[in-house]
Structures are given as C-alpha cells and as structure tokens.
Amino acid sequence: MEMYENENDQVDAVKRFFAENGKALVVGVVLGIGALVGWRYWNGHQSDQARESSLAYEQVTTAIQSDKPDTLAAAQKFASDTNNTYGALAAMQVAQHLVDSNQLDKAVAELQKGVGDAKDQQLQSLINLRLARIQIQQKQADAALKTLDTVKGEGWTAIVADIRGEALLSKGDKQGARDAWSKGVASDASPALREMMQMKINNLSS
C-alpha cells in the first residue's frame, strides 16, 4: 500500500480503494477547508435507501457552506440520524466547523460517532487521524496516542508517525517524538512528508 502525504492523498486513496473493490461510486466534491468528499454508491436491495441518503447528504453539505447556525444544526441532525457512510462524512464536515469555532469537545463527539458509522477501514482510519489531531489540540496526548493505535494499514505509517511525534512532543517526550519521526522518515513516505519530519527532528536538537 502506498504512503500518503496529506489528507487529499488519503481521500484519493479511499476512492481508489472503493473502486478496486468493485463498489459503484459517484464522487461529489463538497469540500470546505479540510472537509472530505462525498461518495455515492448503490448496492443491490439497498440502492433506494442509499440514493435517498445521497440526496439528503448533498442538500446538507450544500447548505452547510452558508455557515448559518440553522444549517449547521440540520447537518448535525443528519449526522446523528444517518448511521451509514453518509452520516460519517457529514460528521466530519460538522466536526470541521466545530473545530473552526473552537468547540473541540463537540467536534470529538462528532468524529467518534462518525467512526462508528463508517464501515470501511480506510474511512475509519481517516476519521481517527483527524480525531487524534484534535485530541492533541485539547492537550490529551494519551488519548491521541490510543486513537492512533486504532489506525490500521501500512499506507498510514508515515502520517501516523508524524502525528504520534506531535503527541509525544506535547507530553515533553522529545526522545519518543524523535523515534516516531525517525520511523516516519525511514518509511516509504513522500519526499515532502519525509523532509518535514526530518526538519522536526533537527529542531529537537536546536
């Protein structure tokens, strides 16, 4: 599995994953800053329900771009009521808006629900990476480290190493951070990500 440099690469990898596993997808870009794309898929007898969820998700994600309180509330209700991939994607968008308004506890709750709704391991991993970043912002390094332990797949090695280093550094564990970033540098990370982690290692010595 390839290594990912950033969340856009992760999104592309998730789309490839679904394609390679034979699931029919229609991808609609509904990104705000750092928000994830929406997937549309129909499988057998679930096609009608999936289509309804897709249309509802599209309406919610279009409305949420207006940044009005009532549309955010509608998105939160959709994420709460929809226990499938669309609910997980909506939870990620809601969480991003909550982070932007410094409501970190609520953002964490949204992402934790999103993990439960996501049935695909790749999407679960992506949500958990975002969750770990927020937990570091909350100065909950131990919680972030536990979250990172749930991220599966060799393709995430470099990004997990980068975030793990940040979590350990926030605890004052410089050696642990150095070890984590060194592992990332030694992985098949992209040149840009490898260079960034090497810079962080160098900064520990300055």
mmCIF file of C-alpha atoms in Angstrom:
data_model
loop_
_atom_site.group_PDB
_atom_site.id
_atom_site.type_symbol
_atom_site.label_atom_id
_atom_site.label_comp_id
_atom_site.label_asym_id
_atom_site.label_seq_id
_atom_site.Cartn_x
_atom_site.Cartn_y
_atom_site.Cartn_z
ATOM 1 C CA MET A 1 0.000 0.000 0.000
ATOM 2 C CA GLU A 2 1.270 3.456 -0.851
ATOM 3 C CA MET A 3 2.117 6.112 1.715
ATOM 4 C CA TYR A 4 0.072 9.299 1.938
ATOM 5 C CA GLU A 5 1.497 12.798 2.217
ATOM 6 C CA ASN A 6 -1.649 14.630 3.273
ATOM 7 C CA GLU A 7 -5.404 14.248 3.660
ATOM 8 C CA ASN A 8 -6.053 14.947 -0.027
ATOM 9 C CA ASP A 9 -3.872 11.945 -0.854
ATOM 10 C CA GLN A 10 -5.842 9.952 1.733
ATOM 11 C CA VAL A 11 -9.120 10.916 0.080
ATOM 12 C CA ASP A 12 -7.798 9.795 -3.308
ATOM 13 C CA ALA A 13 -6.669 6.515 -1.781
ATOM 14 C CA VAL A 14 -10.073 5.897 -0.224
ATOM 15 C CA LYS A 15 -11.721 6.467 -3.604
ATOM 16 C CA ARG A 16 -9.298 4.035 -5.228
ATOM 17 C CA PHE A 17 -9.973 1.507 -2.500
ATOM 18 C CA PHE A 18 -13.703 1.503 -3.221
ATOM 19 C CA ALA A 19 -13.113 1.323 -6.967
ATOM 20 C CA GLU A 20 -10.744 -1.623 -6.649
ATOM 21 C CA ASN A 21 -13.264 -3.489 -4.525
ATOM 22 C CA GLY A 22 -15.977 -3.244 -7.127
ATOM 23 C CA LYS A 23 -18.283 -0.729 -5.440
ATOM 24 C CA ALA A 24 -20.052 1.666 -7.801
ATOM 25 C CA LEU A 25 -19.152 5.198 -6.769
ATOM 26 C CA VAL A 26 -20.064 8.672 -7.859
ATOM 27 C CA VAL A 27 -17.881 11.229 -6.161
ATOM 28 C CA GLY A 28 -19.183 14.732 -5.470
ATOM 29 C CA VAL A 29 -16.719 17.281 -4.179
ATOM 30 C CA VAL A 30 -18.271 19.117 -1.234
ATOM 31 C CA LEU A 31 -15.118 20.271 0.451
ATOM 32 C CA GLY A 32 -14.781 23.155 2.833
ATOM 33 C CA ILE A 33 -11.310 23.541 4.394
ATOM 34 C CA GLY A 34 -10.099 20.079 5.161
ATOM 35 C CA ALA A 35 -13.536 18.526 4.652
ATOM 36 C CA LEU A 36 -13.909 15.148 2.965
ATOM 37 C CA VAL A 37 -15.534 14.304 -0.336
ATOM 38 C CA GLY A 38 -18.899 12.597 -0.506
ATOM 39 C CA TRP A 39 -19.340 9.226 -2.026
ATOM 40 C CA ARG A 40 -22.462 7.978 -3.810
ATOM 41 C CA TYR A 41 -22.981 4.302 -4.085
ATOM 42 C CA TRP A 42 -25.803 1.843 -4.649
ATOM 43 C CA ASN A 43 -25.593 -1.847 -3.727
ATOM 44 C CA GLY A 44 -28.355 -4.346 -4.542
ATOM 45 C CA HIS A 45 -31.506 -4.020 -2.465
ATOM 46 C CA GLN A 46 -30.038 -1.042 -0.573
ATOM 47 C CA SER A 47 -29.934 1.145 -3.673
ATOM 48 C CA ASP A 48 -33.094 3.133 -2.922
ATOM 49 C CA GLN A 49 -32.057 3.866 0.640
ATOM 50 C CA ALA A 50 -28.557 4.790 -0.492
ATOM 51 C CA ARG A 51 -29.960 7.148 -3.124
ATOM 52 C CA GLU A 52 -32.131 8.865 -0.532
ATOM 53 C CA SER A 53 -29.166 9.235 1.813
ATOM 54 C CA SER A 54 -27.067 10.569 -1.047
ATOM 55 C CA LEU A 55 -29.602 13.249 -1.956
ATOM 56 C CA ALA A 56 -30.100 14.243 1.680
ATOM 57 C CA TYR A 57 -26.334 14.400 2.222
ATOM 58 C CA GLU A 58 -25.879 16.559 -0.865
ATOM 59 C CA GLN A 59 -28.530 19.002 0.372
ATOM 60 C CA VAL A 60 -26.986 19.160 3.833
ATOM 61 C CA THR A 61 -23.435 19.677 2.624
ATOM 62 C CA THR A 62 -24.517 22.361 0.188
ATOM 63 C CA ALA A 63 -26.445 24.198 2.874
ATOM 64 C CA ILE A 64 -23.681 23.989 5.474
ATOM 65 C CA GLN A 65 -21.418 26.085 3.258
ATOM 66 C CA SER A 66 -23.540 29.117 4.138
ATOM 67 C CA ASP A 67 -22.259 28.972 7.733
ATOM 68 C CA LYS A 68 -25.705 29.719 9.158
ATOM 69 C CA PRO A 69 -26.485 28.261 12.611
ATOM 70 C CA ASP A 70 -29.676 26.582 11.401
ATOM 71 C CA THR A 71 -27.898 24.791 8.557
ATOM 72 C CA LEU A 72 -25.194 23.559 10.930
ATOM 73 C CA ALA A 73 -27.925 22.245 13.214
ATOM 74 C CA ALA A 74 -29.512 20.476 10.237
ATOM 75 C CA ALA A 75 -26.176 18.890 9.363
ATOM 76 C CA GLN A 76 -25.715 17.749 12.950
ATOM 77 C CA LYS A 77 -29.176 16.167 12.923
ATOM 78 C CA PHE A 78 -28.447 14.427 9.631
ATOM 79 C CA ALA A 79 -25.149 13.064 11.001
ATOM 80 C CA SER A 80 -26.906 11.919 14.164
ATOM 81 C CA ASP A 81 -29.795 10.223 12.359
ATOM 82 C CA THR A 82 -27.857 8.629 9.493
ATOM 83 C CA ASN A 83 -25.930 5.525 10.513
ATOM 84 C CA ASN A 84 -24.010 4.869 7.328
ATOM 85 C CA THR A 85 -21.140 6.264 5.250
ATOM 86 C CA TYR A 86 -23.045 9.482 4.570
ATOM 87 C CA GLY A 87 -23.578 10.004 8.269
ATOM 88 C CA ALA A 88 -19.841 9.560 8.830
ATOM 89 C CA LEU A 89 -18.998 12.053 6.084
ATOM 90 C CA ALA A 90 -21.476 14.585 7.443
ATOM 91 C CA ALA A 91 -19.993 14.132 10.923
ATOM 92 C CA MET A 92 -16.571 15.013 9.518
ATOM 93 C CA GLN A 93 -17.892 18.212 7.957
ATOM 94 C CA VAL A 94 -19.725 19.202 11.118
ATOM 95 C CA ALA A 95 -16.590 18.466 13.143
ATOM 96 C CA GLN A 96 -14.538 20.767 10.910
ATOM 97 C CA HIS A 97 -16.950 23.632 11.500
ATOM 98 C CA LEU A 98 -16.878 22.961 15.238
ATOM 99 C CA VAL A 99 -13.066 22.997 15.238
ATOM 100 C CA ASP A 100 -13.109 26.303 13.360
ATOM 101 C CA SER A 101 -15.278 27.751 16.124
ATOM 102 C CA ASN A 102 -13.070 26.177 18.826
ATOM 103 C CA GLN A 103 -15.749 23.757 20.018
ATOM 104 C CA LEU A 104 -13.304 20.891 20.283
ATOM 105 C CA ASP A 105 -15.281 18.672 22.659
ATOM 106 C CA LYS A 106 -18.262 18.705 20.317
ATOM 107 C CA ALA A 107 -16.001 18.049 17.330
ATOM 108 C CA VAL A 108 -14.562 14.996 19.085
ATOM 109 C CA ALA A 109 -18.059 13.672 19.765
ATOM 110 C CA GLU A 110 -18.994 14.068 16.091
ATOM 111 C CA LEU A 111 -15.906 12.206 14.904
ATOM 112 C CA GLN A 112 -16.355 9.412 17.424
ATOM 113 C CA LYS A 113 -19.860 8.850 16.100
ATOM 114 C CA GLY A 114 -18.520 9.039 12.551
ATOM 115 C CA VAL A 115 -16.053 6.240 13.260
ATOM 116 C CA GLY A 116 -18.936 4.060 14.400
ATOM 117 C CA ASP A 117 -20.960 4.809 11.277
ATOM 118 C CA ALA A 118 -18.080 4.223 8.845
ATOM 119 C CA LYS A 119 -17.990 0.594 7.773
ATOM 120 C CA ASP A 120 -14.830 0.849 5.713
ATOM 121 C CA GLN A 121 -11.459 0.591 7.461
ATOM 122 C CA GLN A 122 -9.897 3.273 5.274
ATOM 123 C CA LEU A 123 -12.561 5.827 6.183
ATOM 124 C CA GLN A 124 -12.346 4.831 9.843
ATOM 125 C CA SER A 125 -8.598 5.407 9.744
ATOM 126 C CA LEU A 126 -9.010 8.828 8.132
ATOM 127 C CA ILE A 127 -11.535 9.897 10.769
ATOM 128 C CA ASN A 128 -9.296 8.635 13.572
ATOM 129 C CA LEU A 129 -6.350 10.621 12.223
ATOM 130 C CA ARG A 130 -8.426 13.795 12.390
ATOM 131 C CA LEU A 131 -9.653 12.818 15.835
ATOM 132 C CA ALA A 132 -6.080 12.372 17.079
ATOM 133 C CA ARG A 133 -5.124 15.835 15.801
ATOM 134 C CA ILE A 134 -7.972 17.407 17.761
ATOM 135 C CA GLN A 135 -7.083 15.461 20.890
ATOM 136 C CA ILE A 136 -3.568 16.890 20.693
ATOM 137 C CA GLN A 137 -5.115 20.369 20.459
ATOM 138 C CA GLN A 138 -7.049 19.507 23.613
ATOM 139 C CA LYS A 139 -3.760 18.581 25.296
ATOM 140 C CA GLN A 140 -4.958 14.977 25.562
ATOM 141 C CA ALA A 141 -1.846 13.336 24.202
ATOM 142 C CA ASP A 142 -2.501 9.936 25.766
ATOM 143 C CA ALA A 143 -5.976 9.824 24.197
ATOM 144 C CA ALA A 144 -4.457 10.789 20.842
ATOM 145 C CA LEU A 145 -1.896 8.001 21.092
ATOM 146 C CA LYS A 146 -4.645 5.470 21.818
ATOM 147 C CA THR A 147 -6.607 6.758 18.831
ATOM 148 C CA LEU A 148 -3.565 6.387 16.588
ATOM 149 C CA ASP A 149 -3.220 2.768 17.703
ATOM 150 C CA THR A 150 -6.568 2.053 16.020
ATOM 151 C CA VAL A 151 -5.358 3.228 12.599
ATOM 152 C CA LYS A 152 -4.746 0.124 10.513
ATOM 153 C CA GLY A 153 -2.867 -0.386 7.277
ATOM 154 C CA GLU A 154 0.738 0.146 6.202
ATOM 155 C CA GLY A 155 -0.291 3.042 3.978
ATOM 156 C CA TRP A 156 -0.860 5.218 7.014
ATOM 157 C CA THR A 157 2.559 4.606 8.582
ATOM 158 C CA ALA A 158 4.155 7.945 7.758
ATOM 159 C CA ILE A 159 1.203 10.122 8.763
ATOM 160 C CA VAL A 160 0.665 8.144 11.958
ATOM 161 C CA ALA A 161 4.361 8.584 12.769
ATOM 162 C CA ASP A 162 4.102 12.333 12.190
ATOM 163 C CA ILE A 163 1.056 12.764 14.438
ATOM 164 C CA ARG A 164 2.479 10.371 17.050
ATOM 165 C CA GLY A 165 5.610 12.504 17.204
ATOM 166 C CA GLU A 166 3.497 15.610 17.804
ATOM 167 C CA ALA A 167 1.561 13.860 20.584
ATOM 168 C CA LEU A 168 4.722 12.669 22.300
ATOM 169 C CA LEU A 169 6.385 16.061 21.985
ATOM 170 C CA SER A 170 3.337 17.691 23.578
ATOM 171 C CA LYS A 171 3.958 15.414 26.573
ATOM 172 C CA GLY A 172 7.557 16.576 26.764
ATOM 173 C CA ASP A 173 8.866 13.243 25.458
ATOM 174 C CA LYS A 174 11.452 14.522 22.986
ATOM 175 C CA GLN A 175 13.121 11.139 22.567
ATOM 176 C CA GLY A 176 9.792 9.477 21.860
ATOM 177 C CA ALA A 177 8.981 12.168 19.300
ATOM 178 C CA ARG A 178 12.408 11.698 17.701
ATOM 179 C CA ASP A 179 11.877 7.940 17.476
ATOM 180 C CA ALA A 180 8.412 8.372 15.951
ATOM 181 C CA TRP A 181 9.573 10.847 13.321
ATOM 182 C CA SER A 182 12.662 8.744 12.571
ATOM 183 C CA LYS A 183 10.360 5.815 11.873
ATOM 184 C CA GLY A 184 8.360 8.035 9.542
ATOM 185 C CA VAL A 185 11.489 9.202 7.734
ATOM 186 C CA ALA A 186 12.575 5.587 7.283
ATOM 187 C CA SER A 187 9.195 4.605 5.834
ATOM 188 C CA ASP A 188 8.078 4.973 2.221
ATOM 189 C CA ALA A 189 6.811 8.483 2.946
ATOM 190 C CA SER A 190 6.601 11.038 0.184
ATOM 191 C CA PRO A 191 9.686 13.260 -0.147
ATOM 192 C CA ALA A 192 7.783 16.291 1.182
ATOM 193 C CA LEU A 193 6.492 14.494 4.273
ATOM 194 C CA ARG A 194 9.890 12.889 4.893
ATOM 195 C CA GLU A 195 11.563 16.292 4.676
ATOM 196 C CA MET A 196 9.049 17.815 7.078
ATOM 197 C CA MET A 197 9.630 15.094 9.680
ATOM 198 C CA GLN A 198 13.387 15.422 9.275
ATOM 199 C CA MET A 199 13.049 19.149 9.955
ATOM 200 C CA LYS A 200 11.136 18.376 13.124
ATOM 201 C CA ILE A 201 13.914 16.004 14.204
ATOM 202 C CA ASN A 202 16.503 18.687 13.509
ATOM 203 C CA ASN A 203 14.519 21.230 15.519
ATOM 204 C CA LEU A 204 14.690 18.966 18.556
ATOM 205 C CA SER A 205 18.455 19.475 18.588
ATOM 206 C CA SER A 206 18.345 23.255 18.171
#
